[in-house]
XYZ file of C-alpha atoms in Angstrom:
679
model
C 52.728 42.785 -21.232
C 54.126 40.506 -18.522
C 53.600 43.197 -15.880
C 50.049 43.696 -16.845
C 49.344 40.046 -16.994
C 50.646 39.604 -13.353
C 49.442 42.661 -11.665
C 46.217 41.109 -10.378
C 43.659 42.687 -12.807
C 43.120 39.399 -14.554
C 42.157 37.714 -11.318
C 38.496 36.353 -11.515
C 37.049 38.345 -8.642
C 33.968 40.448 -8.488
C 35.786 43.715 -8.050
C 37.600 43.120 -11.356
C 34.936 41.484 -13.455
C 32.273 44.100 -12.905
C 34.449 46.804 -14.440
C 34.333 45.184 -17.950
C 31.242 44.235 -19.976
C 32.832 40.861 -20.859
C 29.631 38.741 -20.766
C 27.933 40.998 -23.308
C 30.985 40.832 -25.563
C 31.059 36.966 -25.369
C 27.301 36.839 -25.985
C 27.484 38.849 -29.249
C 30.148 36.465 -30.493
C 28.188 33.419 -29.335
C 25.113 34.536 -31.200
C 27.040 34.910 -34.478
C 28.873 31.659 -33.914
C 25.687 29.610 -33.269
C 24.079 31.118 -36.448
C 27.131 30.357 -38.648
C 26.265 26.699 -39.231
C 29.757 25.551 -38.315
C 30.286 22.059 -37.080
C 33.197 23.026 -34.865
C 32.656 23.409 -31.111
C 32.321 26.814 -29.624
C 35.448 26.286 -27.519
C 37.529 25.404 -30.567
C 36.283 28.349 -32.580
C 36.756 30.747 -29.597
C 40.178 29.482 -29.057
C 41.174 30.080 -32.573
C 39.424 33.399 -33.179
C 39.782 35.158 -29.804
C 42.812 33.531 -28.242
C 44.971 32.737 -31.249
C 45.113 29.130 -29.999
C 44.420 26.590 -32.639
C 44.644 23.672 -30.145
C 42.226 25.075 -27.529
C 39.192 22.762 -27.283
C 37.130 21.312 -24.449
C 35.184 18.099 -23.746
C 33.719 16.557 -20.695
C 36.150 13.546 -20.611
C 39.374 15.580 -20.142
C 38.329 19.215 -19.670
C 40.027 21.735 -21.828
C 43.191 21.017 -23.660
C 44.979 23.991 -22.116
C 44.435 26.664 -19.497
C 44.186 30.279 -20.862
C 47.216 32.323 -20.159
C 46.738 36.154 -19.472
C 50.096 36.992 -21.209
C 49.364 35.017 -24.429
C 45.831 36.539 -24.635
C 47.317 40.035 -24.238
C 49.939 39.358 -26.921
C 47.260 38.060 -29.302
C 45.025 41.037 -28.804
C 47.960 43.432 -29.164
C 49.034 41.898 -32.539
C 45.559 41.299 -33.906
C 43.981 44.729 -32.965
C 46.873 47.186 -33.425
C 44.423 50.194 -33.827
C 42.989 49.905 -30.367
C 44.312 52.072 -27.500
C 46.235 50.414 -24.685
C 43.108 50.701 -22.413
C 40.849 49.093 -24.919
C 43.309 46.253 -25.629
C 43.593 45.478 -21.915
C 39.774 45.406 -21.575
C 39.429 43.242 -24.622
C 42.111 40.915 -23.289
C 40.317 40.742 -19.951
C 36.991 39.913 -21.641
C 38.491 37.136 -23.802
C 40.483 35.624 -20.926
C 37.556 35.402 -18.540
C 35.277 33.953 -21.261
C 38.009 31.387 -21.997
C 38.482 30.586 -18.300
C 34.727 30.072 -18.049
C 35.181 27.300 -20.530
C 37.998 25.935 -18.565
C 36.074 25.967 -15.251
C 32.856 24.517 -16.656
C 34.562 21.588 -18.505
C 37.056 21.034 -15.596
C 34.067 20.748 -13.344
C 32.356 18.377 -15.753
C 35.442 16.194 -15.914
C 35.624 16.002 -12.170
C 31.899 14.937 -12.103
C 32.709 12.237 -14.660
C 35.497 10.863 -12.482
C 33.319 10.954 -9.458
C 30.657 9.049 -11.202
C 33.018 6.400 -12.440
C 34.493 6.001 -8.998
C 31.053 5.990 -7.420
C 30.122 3.215 -9.778
C 33.240 1.202 -8.741
C 32.218 1.886 -5.145
C 28.746 0.554 -5.705
C 29.939 -2.395 -7.781
C 31.932 -3.724 -4.932
C 28.774 -3.495 -2.721
C 26.208 -5.224 -5.046
C 26.906 -8.690 -3.722
C 26.535 -7.540 -0.133
C 23.337 -5.648 -0.987
C 21.824 -8.669 -2.550
C 22.734 -10.985 0.317
C 21.520 -8.577 2.884
C 18.246 -7.217 1.441
C 16.749 -10.021 -0.620
C 15.227 -13.346 0.254
C 17.941 -15.909 0.816
C 17.903 -19.752 0.759
C 17.292 -21.371 4.109
C 19.029 -24.810 4.455
C 16.232 -26.244 6.726
C 13.478 -24.950 4.538
C 15.166 -26.406 1.462
C 15.619 -29.765 3.129
C 11.866 -29.924 4.016
C 11.014 -28.923 0.480
C 13.339 -31.629 -0.952
C 11.940 -34.322 1.439
C 8.302 -33.271 0.518
C 8.934 -33.455 -3.199
C 10.733 -36.841 -2.855
C 7.809 -38.194 -0.763
C 5.291 -36.917 -3.360
C 7.359 -38.302 -6.266
C 7.328 -41.733 -4.606
C 3.525 -41.666 -4.047
C 3.027 -40.676 -7.643
C 5.237 -43.249 -9.048
C 3.534 -46.016 -7.011
C 0.129 -44.624 -7.857
C 0.707 -44.624 -11.591
C 2.170 -48.132 -11.388
C -0.899 -49.299 -9.657
C -3.163 -47.637 -12.344
C -1.195 -49.261 -15.093
C -1.474 -52.698 -13.459
C -5.128 -52.292 -12.830
C -6.055 -50.970 -16.239
C -3.548 -53.033 -18.233
C -6.034 -55.649 -18.814
C -7.564 -56.291 -22.290
C -10.766 -54.467 -21.181
C -8.721 -51.243 -21.062
C -6.740 -51.336 -24.237
C -7.127 -47.550 -24.848
C -4.484 -46.102 -22.702
C -4.612 -42.518 -24.078
C -6.218 -41.189 -21.014
C -3.386 -42.764 -18.920
C -0.880 -40.972 -20.893
C -2.816 -37.696 -20.366
C -2.835 -38.498 -16.729
C 0.883 -38.906 -16.493
C 1.355 -35.761 -18.512
C -1.050 -33.572 -16.655
C -0.174 -34.949 -13.129
C -3.614 -34.332 -11.748
C -4.198 -34.878 -8.033
C -4.951 -38.497 -7.738
C -3.875 -39.361 -4.139
C -6.796 -38.042 -2.161
C -6.049 -34.388 -2.771
C -2.424 -34.734 -1.574
C -0.866 -34.028 -4.958
C -1.807 -30.692 -6.463
C -1.589 -29.887 -10.126
C 1.188 -27.381 -9.559
C 3.346 -29.435 -7.368
C 6.163 -30.153 -10.009
C 6.319 -27.115 -12.196
C 5.309 -24.544 -9.535
C 3.407 -21.684 -11.212
C 5.195 -21.998 -14.456
C 2.365 -24.289 -15.821
C -0.286 -21.807 -14.771
C 1.224 -18.432 -15.459
C 4.214 -19.144 -17.829
C 6.390 -17.364 -15.110
C 8.531 -19.011 -12.583
C 12.121 -17.869 -12.784
C 13.876 -15.110 -14.828
C 16.453 -17.086 -16.826
C 16.640 -14.589 -19.608
C 18.479 -11.387 -19.611
C 16.142 -8.729 -18.060
C 17.311 -5.776 -19.861
C 14.865 -5.681 -22.628
C 11.955 -6.222 -20.338
C 12.544 -3.786 -17.518
C 15.319 -1.254 -18.191
C 14.771 0.404 -21.466
C 15.127 4.035 -20.345
C 15.347 3.003 -16.683
C 13.070 4.882 -14.361
C 12.771 2.850 -11.233
C 15.213 -0.085 -10.888
C 13.191 -3.159 -11.265
C 15.195 -6.276 -10.323
C 13.625 -9.244 -12.051
C 10.736 -10.369 -9.956
C 11.246 -13.180 -7.537
C 9.764 -16.614 -8.171
C 6.633 -17.720 -6.501
C 6.471 -21.090 -4.545
C 3.724 -23.420 -3.756
C 2.237 -22.900 -0.192
C 1.494 -26.562 0.543
C 4.756 -28.141 -0.667
C 7.568 -25.536 -0.652
C 5.796 -22.471 0.724
C 8.265 -22.081 3.545
C 10.799 -21.079 0.963
C 8.871 -17.935 0.090
C 9.673 -17.066 -3.371
C 13.132 -18.757 -3.597
C 13.960 -21.136 -6.323
C 15.873 -23.191 -3.730
C 18.918 -24.185 -5.788
C 21.324 -21.617 -4.326
C 21.480 -19.924 -7.767
C 19.094 -17.067 -6.911
C 21.817 -14.700 -5.778
C 23.751 -15.268 -8.945
C 21.054 -13.996 -11.224
C 20.052 -11.128 -8.846
C 23.778 -10.036 -8.870
C 23.911 -10.250 -12.606
C 20.591 -8.449 -12.845
C 21.881 -5.677 -10.615
C 25.174 -5.274 -12.459
C 23.302 -4.875 -15.749
C 20.981 -2.296 -14.147
C 24.023 -0.323 -12.819
C 25.631 -0.261 -16.138
C 22.354 0.996 -17.779
C 21.839 3.641 -15.127
C 25.492 4.870 -15.510
C 25.094 4.857 -19.269
C 22.036 7.030 -18.897
C 23.705 9.425 -16.482
C 26.841 9.748 -18.777
C 24.832 10.308 -21.825
C 22.764 13.091 -20.094
C 25.830 14.698 -18.741
C 27.598 14.509 -22.098
C 24.638 15.923 -23.835
C 24.540 19.018 -21.505
C 28.131 19.845 -22.171
C 27.842 19.295 -25.898
C 24.985 21.776 -25.855
C 27.081 24.290 -23.952
C 29.820 23.733 -26.492
C 27.429 24.381 -29.367
C 27.563 20.934 -30.766
C 23.859 20.003 -30.032
C 20.676 21.737 -29.180
C 17.656 20.618 -27.092
C 14.381 22.254 -26.027
C 14.853 20.579 -22.589
C 18.191 22.380 -21.938
C 18.210 25.981 -23.112
C 21.196 27.277 -21.153
C 24.234 28.596 -22.994
C 27.764 29.526 -21.983
C 26.737 33.219 -21.740
C 23.917 32.266 -19.221
C 26.493 30.478 -17.064
C 28.746 33.543 -17.259
C 25.931 35.883 -16.167
C 24.904 33.837 -13.220
C 27.997 32.554 -11.612
C 30.264 33.078 -8.580
C 33.665 32.530 -10.040
C 35.396 32.829 -6.814
C 33.345 29.883 -5.332
C 33.837 27.959 -8.513
C 37.645 28.330 -8.443
C 37.707 27.480 -4.701
C 35.632 24.404 -5.406
C 38.088 23.327 -8.116
C 41.038 24.038 -5.862
C 39.765 22.020 -2.923
C 37.858 19.228 -4.649
C 38.021 15.809 -2.974
C 37.246 13.309 -5.630
C 37.272 10.403 -3.171
C 34.689 12.067 -0.932
C 32.512 13.044 -3.950
C 32.762 9.438 -5.279
C 31.734 8.163 -1.751
C 28.630 10.495 -1.730
C 27.690 9.383 -5.267
C 28.226 5.848 -4.331
C 26.104 6.192 -1.236
C 23.215 7.733 -3.103
C 23.298 4.833 -5.593
C 23.653 2.320 -2.898
C 20.639 3.592 -1.151
C 18.663 3.522 -4.333
C 19.800 -0.142 -5.040
C 18.766 -1.203 -1.521
C 15.396 0.493 -1.994
C 14.905 -1.361 -5.306
C 15.990 -4.656 -3.825
C 13.521 -4.321 -0.936
C 10.747 -3.249 -3.361
C 11.441 -6.252 -5.549
C 11.030 -8.429 -2.548
C 7.576 -6.944 -1.653
C 8.955 -4.732 1.231
C 7.427 -1.407 2.282
C 6.507 0.994 4.941
C 2.777 0.703 5.771
C 1.160 3.578 7.719
C -2.238 3.223 9.435
C -4.054 6.600 9.621
C -7.112 7.488 11.616
C -5.929 5.825 14.838
C -6.385 7.006 18.408
C -3.442 9.279 19.127
C -3.036 7.680 22.584
C -2.792 4.318 21.042
C -0.262 5.560 18.610
C 2.007 6.884 21.303
C 1.677 3.712 23.386
C 2.469 1.403 20.595
C 5.314 3.546 19.219
C 7.096 3.611 22.498
C 7.165 -0.262 22.693
C 10.852 -0.986 22.675
C 10.151 -4.280 21.000
C 9.303 -2.340 17.753
C 11.754 0.505 18.082
C 13.453 -0.375 14.833
C 10.281 -1.260 13.079
C 7.946 1.726 13.746
C 7.805 5.405 13.058
C 5.253 7.869 14.122
C 5.310 11.190 12.312
C 4.863 14.113 14.724
C 2.807 16.061 12.134
C 0.277 13.192 11.971
C -0.502 12.153 15.528
C -3.157 9.775 14.393
C -0.756 7.791 12.210
C 1.555 4.920 12.898
C 4.020 3.403 10.360
C 5.733 0.022 10.382
C 8.205 -1.586 7.947
C 7.387 -5.040 6.682
C 7.662 -7.368 3.734
C 4.971 -9.635 2.170
C 5.603 -13.237 1.241
C 5.461 -14.397 -2.344
C 3.768 -17.776 -2.167
C 1.036 -19.299 -4.331
C -1.314 -18.857 -1.483
C -1.364 -18.418 2.219
C 0.624 -15.130 1.951
C 1.230 -13.005 5.006
C 3.520 -10.195 6.298
C 6.843 -10.682 7.865
C 9.631 -8.513 9.335
C 11.623 -6.281 6.924
C 14.420 -8.054 5.179
C 17.839 -6.814 6.345
C 16.523 -4.629 9.079
C 19.726 -5.265 11.117
C 21.978 -4.614 8.068
C 21.254 -0.952 7.458
C 23.967 0.215 9.846
C 26.472 -1.989 7.979
C 25.700 0.014 4.805
C 25.706 3.468 6.558
C 22.046 3.793 7.152
C 19.606 3.437 10.086
C 16.122 2.211 10.276
C 14.925 5.453 12.010
C 16.471 7.435 9.121
C 14.951 5.231 6.433
C 11.418 5.427 7.940
C 11.618 9.184 8.417
C 12.902 9.823 4.929
C 10.366 7.491 3.395
C 7.550 9.396 5.118
C 8.977 12.769 4.097
C 9.450 11.778 0.491
C 6.037 10.151 0.316
C 4.484 13.407 1.431
C 6.255 15.205 -1.343
C 5.942 12.806 -4.207
C 3.755 9.859 -3.245
C 5.951 7.095 -4.588
C 6.160 8.814 -7.988
C 9.876 9.807 -7.864
C 12.086 6.874 -8.849
C 15.555 6.705 -10.131
C 18.055 9.330 -8.631
C 18.287 12.033 -11.169
C 21.397 13.692 -12.323
C 20.642 17.428 -11.893
C 22.689 19.867 -13.924
C 21.791 23.455 -13.531
C 23.094 25.582 -16.332
C 26.104 23.296 -16.493
C 27.408 24.724 -13.285
C 27.331 21.593 -11.259
C 26.118 18.030 -11.460
C 24.376 16.583 -8.355
C 22.534 13.350 -7.809
C 19.261 14.504 -6.334
C 20.865 16.491 -3.595
C 17.684 17.044 -1.696
C 16.206 13.560 -2.026
C 16.995 10.881 0.527
C 18.953 8.038 -1.068
C 17.184 5.109 0.618
C 13.448 5.186 0.847
C 10.794 2.498 0.966
C 7.626 2.286 -0.960
C 5.120 3.902 1.397
C 1.368 3.443 1.881
C -0.825 5.542 4.133
C -4.450 4.454 4.536
C -7.194 3.686 7.048
C -7.413 0.299 5.542
C -3.874 -0.459 6.706
C -3.682 -2.429 9.998
C -0.457 -2.422 11.821
C 0.166 -5.882 13.504
C 2.331 -6.767 16.482
C 2.688 -10.229 14.936
C 3.331 -9.711 11.241
C 3.361 -13.398 10.347
C -0.293 -13.592 11.226
C -1.243 -10.466 9.281
C -2.638 -10.800 5.709
C -3.049 -7.019 5.444
C -1.040 -6.099 2.382
C -1.029 -2.232 1.911
C -3.205 -2.329 -1.244
C -4.509 1.281 -0.945
C -2.862 4.678 -0.177
C -3.702 8.325 -0.340
C -6.944 10.073 -0.937
C -10.399 8.660 -1.585
C -10.067 8.871 -5.373
C -7.271 6.286 -5.329
C -4.905 8.442 -7.379
C -1.818 7.270 -5.528
C -2.633 3.451 -5.562
C -1.185 2.675 -8.858
C 2.256 4.268 -8.216
C 2.662 2.294 -5.037
C 1.674 -0.995 -6.804
C 4.087 -0.247 -9.621
C 6.915 0.173 -7.011
C 5.951 -3.220 -5.574
C 6.058 -4.977 -8.809
C 2.237 -5.438 -8.860
C 1.286 -2.881 -11.424
C 0.101 -3.373 -14.982
C 2.833 -4.881 -17.053
C 4.651 -6.730 -14.354
C 4.724 -10.566 -14.085
C 2.831 -10.478 -10.883
C -0.007 -8.631 -12.564
C -0.234 -11.529 -14.812
C 0.018 -12.788 -18.470
C -2.514 -11.085 -20.788
C -3.004 -14.256 -22.686
C -4.037 -16.333 -19.701
C -5.837 -13.529 -17.817
C -4.529 -14.643 -14.481
C -2.339 -12.758 -12.116
C 0.654 -14.481 -10.605
C -0.057 -12.645 -7.285
C -3.690 -13.731 -7.548
C -4.143 -13.909 -3.830
C -3.330 -10.393 -3.200
C -5.220 -8.981 -6.226
C -8.328 -11.193 -6.129
C -8.657 -11.795 -2.302
C -6.735 -9.623 0.079
C -7.109 -6.299 -1.732
C -10.839 -6.636 -2.541
C -11.537 -7.693 1.081
C -9.763 -4.497 2.360
C -12.022 -2.369 0.058
C -15.186 -4.016 1.591
C -15.962 -1.126 3.945
C -15.261 1.687 1.463
C -18.231 3.618 0.007
C -19.233 2.464 -3.518
C -17.454 5.171 -5.628
C -14.455 5.161 -3.263
C -14.205 1.312 -3.729
C -14.464 1.787 -7.565
C -11.646 4.377 -7.665
C -9.399 2.384 -5.366
C -9.953 -1.222 -6.326
C -10.931 -1.044 -10.002
C -9.071 2.245 -11.116
C -6.187 2.092 -8.601
C -5.326 -1.698 -8.762
C -6.382 -1.826 -12.505
C -8.858 -4.630 -11.997
C -11.780 -5.625 -14.094
C -15.266 -6.547 -12.772
C -16.679 -9.303 -15.061
C -19.777 -8.504 -17.003
C -23.181 -10.052 -17.256
C -23.157 -13.092 -19.412
C -25.056 -16.303 -20.262
C -21.972 -17.952 -18.784
C -22.194 -16.412 -15.368
C -22.016 -19.841 -13.685
C -18.342 -20.279 -14.936
C -15.906 -19.520 -12.195
C -13.726 -17.365 -14.459
C -16.629 -14.913 -14.753
C -17.024 -14.602 -11.050
C -13.684 -13.175 -9.929
C -11.859 -9.877 -10.463
C -9.230 -10.119 -13.244
C -6.361 -7.713 -14.249
C -7.471 -5.060 -16.739
C -4.758 -5.532 -19.308
C -6.462 -3.596 -22.082
C -7.363 -0.569 -19.981
C -10.985 -1.046 -20.406
C -11.804 1.061 -17.416
C -9.286 3.844 -17.991
C -11.450 6.372 -19.739
C -14.404 5.770 -17.243
C -11.946 6.219 -14.381
C -10.484 9.420 -15.810
C -13.840 10.935 -16.435
C -15.257 10.149 -12.980
C -12.300 11.435 -11.286
C -12.446 14.741 -13.191
C -16.232 15.208 -12.408
C -15.747 14.457 -8.678
C -12.475 16.288 -8.217
C -14.115 19.322 -6.456
C -16.434 17.290 -4.349
C -16.070 15.823 -0.931
C -16.048 12.030 -0.638
C -19.697 11.491 0.520
C -21.208 13.955 -1.899
C -19.387 12.209 -4.865
C -20.565 8.822 -3.629
C -24.151 9.841 -3.286
C -24.303 11.440 -6.708
C -22.622 8.394 -8.160
C -25.238 6.064 -6.552
C -28.019 8.410 -7.595
C -27.015 7.972 -11.287
C -25.786 11.543 -11.733
C -23.021 10.378 -13.953
C -23.289 8.583 -17.301
C -20.191 6.577 -16.414
C -21.876 5.319 -13.288
C -24.886 4.125 -15.303
C -22.417 2.196 -17.678
C -20.869 0.577 -14.671
C -24.250 -0.589 -13.176
C -25.300 -2.009 -16.676
C -22.118 -3.830 -17.110
C -21.148 -5.553 -13.760
C -22.411 -8.997 -12.874
C -24.151 -9.154 -9.453
C -21.192 -10.259 -7.434
C -17.564 -11.594 -7.453
C -15.970 -14.039 -5.189
C -13.041 -12.916 -3.041
C -12.009 -16.308 -1.736
C -12.019 -18.521 -4.885
C -9.568 -18.895 -7.671
C -10.390 -20.798 -10.931
C -7.051 -22.463 -11.978
C -6.176 -23.545 -8.483
C -9.653 -24.467 -7.401
C -9.409 -23.502 -3.811
C -11.658 -21.403 -1.627
C -15.039 -21.750 0.073
C -17.071 -19.472 -2.210
C -18.572 -17.977 0.967
C -17.127 -14.531 0.602
C -18.156 -12.109 -2.096
C -18.659 -8.608 -2.976
C -21.848 -7.232 -4.408
C -21.617 -5.078 -7.474
C -21.633 -1.330 -7.269
C -25.287 -0.953 -8.199
C -26.440 -3.310 -5.380
C -23.964 -1.824 -3.041
C -25.277 1.705 -3.796
C -28.742 0.724 -2.819
C -27.543 -0.371 0.627
C -25.392 2.695 0.903
C -28.187 5.156 0.162
C -30.440 3.400 2.409
C -27.996 3.713 5.347
C -27.075 7.377 4.969
C -27.188 9.364 8.178
C -30.581 10.993 9.006
C -28.768 14.372 9.186
C -27.724 14.083 5.538
C -29.838 16.005 3.108
C -30.222 15.228 -0.592
C -30.863 18.257 -2.710
C -33.717 18.156 -5.229
C -31.317 19.429 -7.878
C -29.364 16.184 -7.629
C -32.434 14.072 -8.307
C -33.147 16.018 -11.439
C -29.518 15.749 -12.479
C -29.168 19.494 -12.320
C -25.400 19.722 -13.024
C -25.612 23.527 -12.866
C -26.469 23.603 -9.177
C -24.277 25.937 -7.155
C -21.325 24.483 -5.353
C -23.127 24.904 -2.002
C -25.786 22.570 -3.144
C -23.293 19.830 -3.552
C -21.996 19.931 -0.062
C -23.263 17.601 2.669
C -24.443 18.948 6.083
C -24.375 17.679 9.543
C -21.771 16.212 11.843
C -21.135 13.247 9.452
C -19.657 15.507 6.801
C -16.022 14.407 7.291
C -14.049 12.351 4.758
C -14.235 8.585 5.011
C -11.554 7.856 2.263
C -8.531 5.637 2.523
C -6.074 8.278 3.770
C -5.805 11.358 5.864
C -2.475 12.852 4.880
C -1.919 16.319 3.520
C 0.375 16.957 0.582
C 2.836 19.846 0.622
C 1.156 22.903 -0.857
C -2.317 21.714 -0.161
C -4.746 24.393 1.241
């Protein structure tokens, strides 16, 4: 027995293993074992029945309790199957040994993965403070001093003003002082417009949101998908606007760090639960339609020589570093997204201008021009988070990438590549476990990527602080990619910036009610509807007897999803059409949904006026889609031909009848990029 066990035939090499049908033997046993209804694990039952080892069991935390020994397996087969020939006994022992070794390899690999994950978590935990300090908005001593001085000055004026009013109206003729108490409580602007109604409580009075004091877990991380650090506060533009979304007490970093630590623990818990479930399924303790692999599948599709070599040469420290770097990149991505940072790409540019501006050394770290899109230039920026007067600014932490093992060029290139593949839809780094062979953290996905927008409406500025061009739109003319980008930026439905459903007013009102609608001004009618109404999830006010009220003259967030069915139906009906054809048919009333839109919408909405803040000139507005369609149809190129079938609502017209003709037939949507796999 000793000689046979050590003569090399038990070695797990292809030349040996192909001589015995060991996988089929195990599979027959596995089928019976899984159907038996036993609550014991497969490893424990196999150890007891096939190895004669009552203490052989495997779990992901520690691997297997013992490593199979060829001699002990031979001895058990020899004693339990005395009627077999010597040759059959050896073959049976080989089959059982290799099956048992498969358990040992699989669960040893899982145990190593667990240790790498835990050390990767420790690696990232030690970097969280640095990530927060480097890639989020920070207190500025000078800005805070100016804010403190401004508030002190206003408080003094307020105090003296109220004292004066009390003295003047304290006479007998003014015994009813209830209005004075209301004045004190409301703090209305009484000093020639210098004091605004929001100066003391910031936006908390208006939106019920200012600063995330409570624990964020229940709000944003149940089944975490994309890390959503609690949204930054917003600041008043006239008094403390220079602080740009910072509470200004020095405590912002503390809650961000606590928030990040909580998210990390949630993410790791999610990883470990998924990993544990996979190995419990392999061990026969659970089942799931999402993971149908069994141990026999692993045996039939494995290179054991490579697996054993990997176990022999594993470098836990290196693996932990790779895991940690992946997670670090993800956390940096999330921190930047939470601070309204992104990569904005302007498409449809003159290629010569792209080359010239991309070669400008001043913007070497800020710009990226993809070779496959010569008419497109990208730039990394952030957007301010003020009550009003928002604008772009340089990317936070641009000079800190190198410190954390990244480069701006790498980040921009990876962001572009990933956008072309998934369009901002892929979020948290997923733990990939293929058949239980190996666990990898999105091995092919870049770890640090920015939310990316590609559109003709994007304007790349050489002076970001003067740019109010937030990248509201991205992708094709149907606006299918807008929502995923806005979600990444914390501006999607359900986020604090989108607004409180009770008050019907977005915290980021200037972006959603001013900047984004203005950027959609030049889009064709249906294109504008798809991007602005469907993509941004905004609601156009209806016709009402109260049309004179300001709240009925601005776009508001569509909390209830009133437009969802209409958007889905129109997108489905125009999916096969080019942009201009779809717009013409929409404007001609070819779709019932279009008629509903025309019947509902009030004539216009303001894009420079906001009700609760009472600011804006009221000079800028957008006409509703019915009025806009009249102008659009009247200004179609002469070369464009309208088929009679359209006028008759002939939906059965052949496809050729729905195509435009002439030199103006190219797309005029928001983006010009081409997804992988498109024809």
